[in-house]
Short mmCIF file of C-alpha atoms and ligand atoms in Angstrom, two decimals:
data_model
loop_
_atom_site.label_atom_id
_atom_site.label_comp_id
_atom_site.label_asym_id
_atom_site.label_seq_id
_atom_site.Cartn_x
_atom_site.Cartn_y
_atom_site.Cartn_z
CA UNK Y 1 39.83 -6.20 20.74
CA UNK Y 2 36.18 -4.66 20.03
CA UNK Y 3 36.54 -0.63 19.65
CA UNK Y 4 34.58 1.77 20.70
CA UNK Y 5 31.82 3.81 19.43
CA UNK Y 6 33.83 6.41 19.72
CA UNK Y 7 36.43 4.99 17.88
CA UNK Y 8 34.32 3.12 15.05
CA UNK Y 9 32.94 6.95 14.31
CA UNK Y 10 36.52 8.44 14.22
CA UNK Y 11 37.66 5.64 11.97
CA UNK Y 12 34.26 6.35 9.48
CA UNK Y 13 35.18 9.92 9.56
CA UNK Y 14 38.34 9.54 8.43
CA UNK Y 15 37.43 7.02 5.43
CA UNK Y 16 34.82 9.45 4.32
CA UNK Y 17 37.10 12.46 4.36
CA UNK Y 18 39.84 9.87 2.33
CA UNK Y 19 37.41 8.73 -0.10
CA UNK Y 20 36.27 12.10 -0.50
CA UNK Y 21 39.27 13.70 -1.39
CA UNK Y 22 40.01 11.23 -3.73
CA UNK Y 23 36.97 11.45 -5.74
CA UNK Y 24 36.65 15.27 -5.54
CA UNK Y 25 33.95 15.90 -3.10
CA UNK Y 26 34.01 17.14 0.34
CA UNK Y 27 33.57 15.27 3.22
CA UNK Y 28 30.93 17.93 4.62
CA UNK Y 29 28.71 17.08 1.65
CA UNK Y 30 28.70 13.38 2.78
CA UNK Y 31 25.91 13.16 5.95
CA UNK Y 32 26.76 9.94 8.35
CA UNK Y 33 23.46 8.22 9.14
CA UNK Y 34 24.08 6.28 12.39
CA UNK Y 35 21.84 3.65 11.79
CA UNK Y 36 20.63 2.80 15.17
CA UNK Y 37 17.86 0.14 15.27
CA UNK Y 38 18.15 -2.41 17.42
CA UNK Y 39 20.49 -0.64 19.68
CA UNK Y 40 20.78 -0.21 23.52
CA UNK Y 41 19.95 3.13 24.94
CA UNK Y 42 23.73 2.43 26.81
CA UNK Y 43 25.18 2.32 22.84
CA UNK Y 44 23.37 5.56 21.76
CA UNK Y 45 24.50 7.50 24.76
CA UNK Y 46 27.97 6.93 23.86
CA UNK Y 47 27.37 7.68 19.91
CA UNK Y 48 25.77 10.96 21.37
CA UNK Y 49 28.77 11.38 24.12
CA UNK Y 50 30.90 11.03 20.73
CA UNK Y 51 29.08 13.98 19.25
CA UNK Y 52 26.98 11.79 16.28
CA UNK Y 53 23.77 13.70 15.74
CA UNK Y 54 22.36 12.10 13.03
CA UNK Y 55 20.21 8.57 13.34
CA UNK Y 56 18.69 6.44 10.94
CA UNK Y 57 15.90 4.19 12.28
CA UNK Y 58 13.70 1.34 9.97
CA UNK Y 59 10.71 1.22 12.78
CA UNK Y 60 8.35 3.94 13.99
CA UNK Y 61 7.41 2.74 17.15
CA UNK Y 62 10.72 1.22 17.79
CA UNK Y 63 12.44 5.00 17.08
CA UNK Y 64 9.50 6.69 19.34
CA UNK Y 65 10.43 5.37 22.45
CA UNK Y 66 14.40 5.63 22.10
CA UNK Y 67 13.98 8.77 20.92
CA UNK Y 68 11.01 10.72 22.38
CA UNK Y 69 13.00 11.72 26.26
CA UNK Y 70 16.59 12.04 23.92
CA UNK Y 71 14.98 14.52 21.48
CA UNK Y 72 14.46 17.43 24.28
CA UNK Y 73 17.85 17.26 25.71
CA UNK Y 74 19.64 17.28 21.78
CA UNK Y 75 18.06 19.73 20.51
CA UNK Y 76 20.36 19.60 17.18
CA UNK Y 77 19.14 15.72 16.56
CA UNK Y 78 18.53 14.43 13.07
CA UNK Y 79 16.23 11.66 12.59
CA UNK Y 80 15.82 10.17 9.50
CA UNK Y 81 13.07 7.20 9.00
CA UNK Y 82 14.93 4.30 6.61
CA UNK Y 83 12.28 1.77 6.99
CA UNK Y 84 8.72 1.05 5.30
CA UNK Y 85 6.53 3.32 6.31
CA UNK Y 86 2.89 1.95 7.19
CA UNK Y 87 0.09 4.86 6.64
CA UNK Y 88 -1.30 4.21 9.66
CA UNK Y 89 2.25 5.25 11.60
CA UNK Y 90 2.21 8.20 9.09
CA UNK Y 91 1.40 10.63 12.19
CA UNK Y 92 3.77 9.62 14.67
CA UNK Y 93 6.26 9.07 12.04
CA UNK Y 94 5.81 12.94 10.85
CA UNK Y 95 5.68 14.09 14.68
CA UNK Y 96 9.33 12.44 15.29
CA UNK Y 97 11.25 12.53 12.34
CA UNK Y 98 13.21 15.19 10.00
CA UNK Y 99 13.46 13.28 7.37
CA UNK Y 100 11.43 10.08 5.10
CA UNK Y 101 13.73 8.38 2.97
CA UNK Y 102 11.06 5.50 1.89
CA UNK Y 103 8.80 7.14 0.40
CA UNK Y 104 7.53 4.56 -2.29
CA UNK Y 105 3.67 4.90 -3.29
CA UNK Y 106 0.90 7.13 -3.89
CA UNK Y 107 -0.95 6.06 -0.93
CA UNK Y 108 1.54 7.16 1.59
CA UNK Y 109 2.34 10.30 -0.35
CA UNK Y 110 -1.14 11.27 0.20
CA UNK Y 111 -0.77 10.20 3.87
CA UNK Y 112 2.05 11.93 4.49
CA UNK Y 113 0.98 14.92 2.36
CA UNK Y 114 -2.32 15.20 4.44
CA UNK Y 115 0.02 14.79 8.17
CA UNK Y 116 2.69 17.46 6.90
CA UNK Y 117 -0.37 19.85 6.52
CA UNK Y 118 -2.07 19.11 9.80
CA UNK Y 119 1.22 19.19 11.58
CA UNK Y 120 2.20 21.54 9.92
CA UNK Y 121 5.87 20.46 9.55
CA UNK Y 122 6.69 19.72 5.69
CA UNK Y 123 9.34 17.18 5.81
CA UNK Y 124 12.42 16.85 3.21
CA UNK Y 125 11.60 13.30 1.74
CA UNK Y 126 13.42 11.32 -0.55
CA UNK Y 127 12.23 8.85 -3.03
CA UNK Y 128 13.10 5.17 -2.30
CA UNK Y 129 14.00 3.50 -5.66
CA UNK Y 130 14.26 -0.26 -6.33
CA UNK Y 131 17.18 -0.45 -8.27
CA UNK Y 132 17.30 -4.13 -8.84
CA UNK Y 133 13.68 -4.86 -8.72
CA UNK Y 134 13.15 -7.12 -6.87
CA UNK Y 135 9.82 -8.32 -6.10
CA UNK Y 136 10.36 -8.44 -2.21
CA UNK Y 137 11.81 -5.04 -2.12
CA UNK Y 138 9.99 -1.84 -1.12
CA UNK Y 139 10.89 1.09 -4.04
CA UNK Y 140 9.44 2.59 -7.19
CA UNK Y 141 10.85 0.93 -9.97
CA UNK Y 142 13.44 3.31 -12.29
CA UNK Y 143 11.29 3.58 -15.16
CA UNK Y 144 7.90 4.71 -12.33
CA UNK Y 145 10.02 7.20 -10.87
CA UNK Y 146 9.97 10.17 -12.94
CA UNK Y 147 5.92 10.05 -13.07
CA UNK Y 148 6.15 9.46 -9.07
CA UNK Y 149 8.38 12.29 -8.62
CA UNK Y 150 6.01 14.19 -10.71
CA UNK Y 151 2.90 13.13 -8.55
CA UNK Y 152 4.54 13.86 -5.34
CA UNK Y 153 5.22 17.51 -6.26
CA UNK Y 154 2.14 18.12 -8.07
CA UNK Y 155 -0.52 16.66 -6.38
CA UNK Y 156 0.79 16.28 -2.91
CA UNK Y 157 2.80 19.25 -2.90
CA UNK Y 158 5.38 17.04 -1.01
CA UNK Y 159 9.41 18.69 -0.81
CA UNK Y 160 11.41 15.74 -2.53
CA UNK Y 161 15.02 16.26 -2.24
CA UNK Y 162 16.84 13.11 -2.94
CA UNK Y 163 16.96 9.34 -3.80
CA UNK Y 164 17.48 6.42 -1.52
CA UNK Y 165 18.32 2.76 -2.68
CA UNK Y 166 18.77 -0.37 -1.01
CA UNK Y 167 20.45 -2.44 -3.45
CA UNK Y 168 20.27 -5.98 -3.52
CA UNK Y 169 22.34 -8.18 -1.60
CA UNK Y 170 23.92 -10.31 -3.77
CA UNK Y 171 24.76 -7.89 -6.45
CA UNK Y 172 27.94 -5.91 -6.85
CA UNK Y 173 26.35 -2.35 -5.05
CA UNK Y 174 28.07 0.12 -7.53
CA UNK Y 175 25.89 -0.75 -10.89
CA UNK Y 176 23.06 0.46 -7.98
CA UNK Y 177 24.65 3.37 -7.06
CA UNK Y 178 25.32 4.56 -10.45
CA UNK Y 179 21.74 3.99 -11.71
CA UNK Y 180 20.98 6.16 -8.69
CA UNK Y 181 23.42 8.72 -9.17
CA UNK Y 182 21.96 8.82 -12.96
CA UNK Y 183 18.48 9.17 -12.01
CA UNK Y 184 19.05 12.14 -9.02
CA UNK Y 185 20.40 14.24 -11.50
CA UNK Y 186 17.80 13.70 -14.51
CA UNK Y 187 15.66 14.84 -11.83
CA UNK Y 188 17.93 17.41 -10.63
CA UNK Y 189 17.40 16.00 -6.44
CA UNK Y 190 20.77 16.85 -4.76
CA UNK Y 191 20.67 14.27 -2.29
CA UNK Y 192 21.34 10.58 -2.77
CA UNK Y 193 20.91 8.04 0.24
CA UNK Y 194 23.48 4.86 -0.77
CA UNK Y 195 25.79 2.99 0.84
CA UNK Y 196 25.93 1.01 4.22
CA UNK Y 197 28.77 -0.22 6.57
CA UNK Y 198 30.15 -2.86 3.71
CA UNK Y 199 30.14 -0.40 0.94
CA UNK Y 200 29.86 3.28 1.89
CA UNK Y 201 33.37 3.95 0.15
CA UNK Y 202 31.90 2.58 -3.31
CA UNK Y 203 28.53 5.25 -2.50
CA UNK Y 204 30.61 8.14 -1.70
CA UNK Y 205 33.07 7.82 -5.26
CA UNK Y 206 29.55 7.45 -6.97
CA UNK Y 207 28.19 10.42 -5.32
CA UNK Y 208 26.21 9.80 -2.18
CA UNK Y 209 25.56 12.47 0.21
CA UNK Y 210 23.93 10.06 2.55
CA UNK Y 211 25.64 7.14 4.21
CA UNK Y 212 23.44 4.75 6.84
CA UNK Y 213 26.19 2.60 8.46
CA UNK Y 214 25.22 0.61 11.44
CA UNK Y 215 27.48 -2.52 12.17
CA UNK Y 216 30.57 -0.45 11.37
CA UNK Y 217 29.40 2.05 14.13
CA UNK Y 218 27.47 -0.23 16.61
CA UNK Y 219 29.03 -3.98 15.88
CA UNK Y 220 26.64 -6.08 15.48
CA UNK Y 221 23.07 -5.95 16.18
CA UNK Y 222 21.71 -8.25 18.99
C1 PLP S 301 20.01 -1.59 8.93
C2 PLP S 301 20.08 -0.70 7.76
C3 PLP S 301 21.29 -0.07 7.40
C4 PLP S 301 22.60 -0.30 8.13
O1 PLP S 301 23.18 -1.47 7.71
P1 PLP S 301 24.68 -1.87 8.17
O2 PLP S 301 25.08 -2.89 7.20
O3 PLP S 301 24.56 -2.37 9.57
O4 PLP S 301 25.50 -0.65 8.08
C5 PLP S 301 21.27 0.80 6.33
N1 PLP S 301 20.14 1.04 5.62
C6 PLP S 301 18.97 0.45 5.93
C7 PLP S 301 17.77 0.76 5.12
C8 PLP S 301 18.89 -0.42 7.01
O5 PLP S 301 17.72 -1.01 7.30
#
């Protein structure tokens, strides 16, 4: 039989707070991203009814219009943006969400940097980091990031707080999530955005503080 949200979210909870324990780090440090792309506004009622907070959408305009009328009546919402970013979605992208996790090139650090300004609402964003470059992939590649990083600070005056990595999907996730984990703290950026419905155990005993799980909270996507 198919659980509910409800359930799926109880059953996450309690894995995180396991694994946690296990590895030493509190569950409170580790943030659930409900990813919920794709979803039915019937599905993210009842994640919301459960008393999830925290979304991860991958598409701007997709996120604006199932979020927009929602954001008003929760005022304690958390969106983060887990998708490419295009720089000409920049400003609605800064107007809705709390948090960019893909931030990847100089172009849309200067986009966004120029936005946060206007808005005047300076987002926490996190580098996105292609771990097993691949050429497909959106990310700076490891050995870019610490001159990115550098960039972003210094010439965009942008507030980086973390690392985010997709790895790749045939690979075994953990070499990723150590490379990660490596890199956030050369760079001394407490937050670390790894680990999705298949592997968000291995991400939390390497360190994540951000988890975007979407099938294991939703089911499948339609
Ligand atoms: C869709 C998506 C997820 C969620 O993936 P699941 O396997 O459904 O948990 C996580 N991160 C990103 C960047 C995504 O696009």
């Amino acid at each position: 039989m198919e659980m509910s949200i409800a359930e799926n979210l109880k059953k996450i909870r309690s894995v995180v707070e396991k694994t946690a324990s296990v590895h030493a780090c509190r569950a409170k440090d580790v943030e659930i991203i409900a990813v919920s792309k794709t979803q039915s506004p019937e599905r993210i009622q009842e994640a919301l009814e459960a008393g999830q907070r925290v979304f991860g959408e991958n598409r701007v305009q997709e996120a604006q219009t199932r979020w927009i009328n929602l954001r008003p009546i929760y005022s304690d919402l958390m969106l983060h943006l887990i998708g490419p970013l295009q720089t000409n979605k920049v400003k609605e992208a800064v107007k809705l969400f709390d948090v960019i996790q893909t931030l990847d090139r100089e172009k849309l650090a200067h986009a966004l940097s120029e936005e946060m300004h206007k808005q005047n609402r300076v987002l926490p964003c996190f580098i996105q980091i292609n771990t097993g470059e691949e050429e497909q992939k959106a990310g700076v590649a490891p050995k870019d990031a610490a001159a990115f990083l550098k960039l972003c600070r210094e010439t965009y005056k942008l507030n980086i707080t973390g690392l985010m990595c997709i790895p790749p999907v045939d690979a075994p996730p953990a070499l990723h999530f150590a490379l990660l984990k490596k890199m956030a703290a050369e760079f001394e950026l407490p937050h670390l955005s790894m680990g999705m419905s298949s592997d968000f155990d291995k991400a939390i005993a390497l360190g994540a503080t951000h988890i975007r799980i979407g099938t294991a909270i939703f089911g499948e996507r339609i």
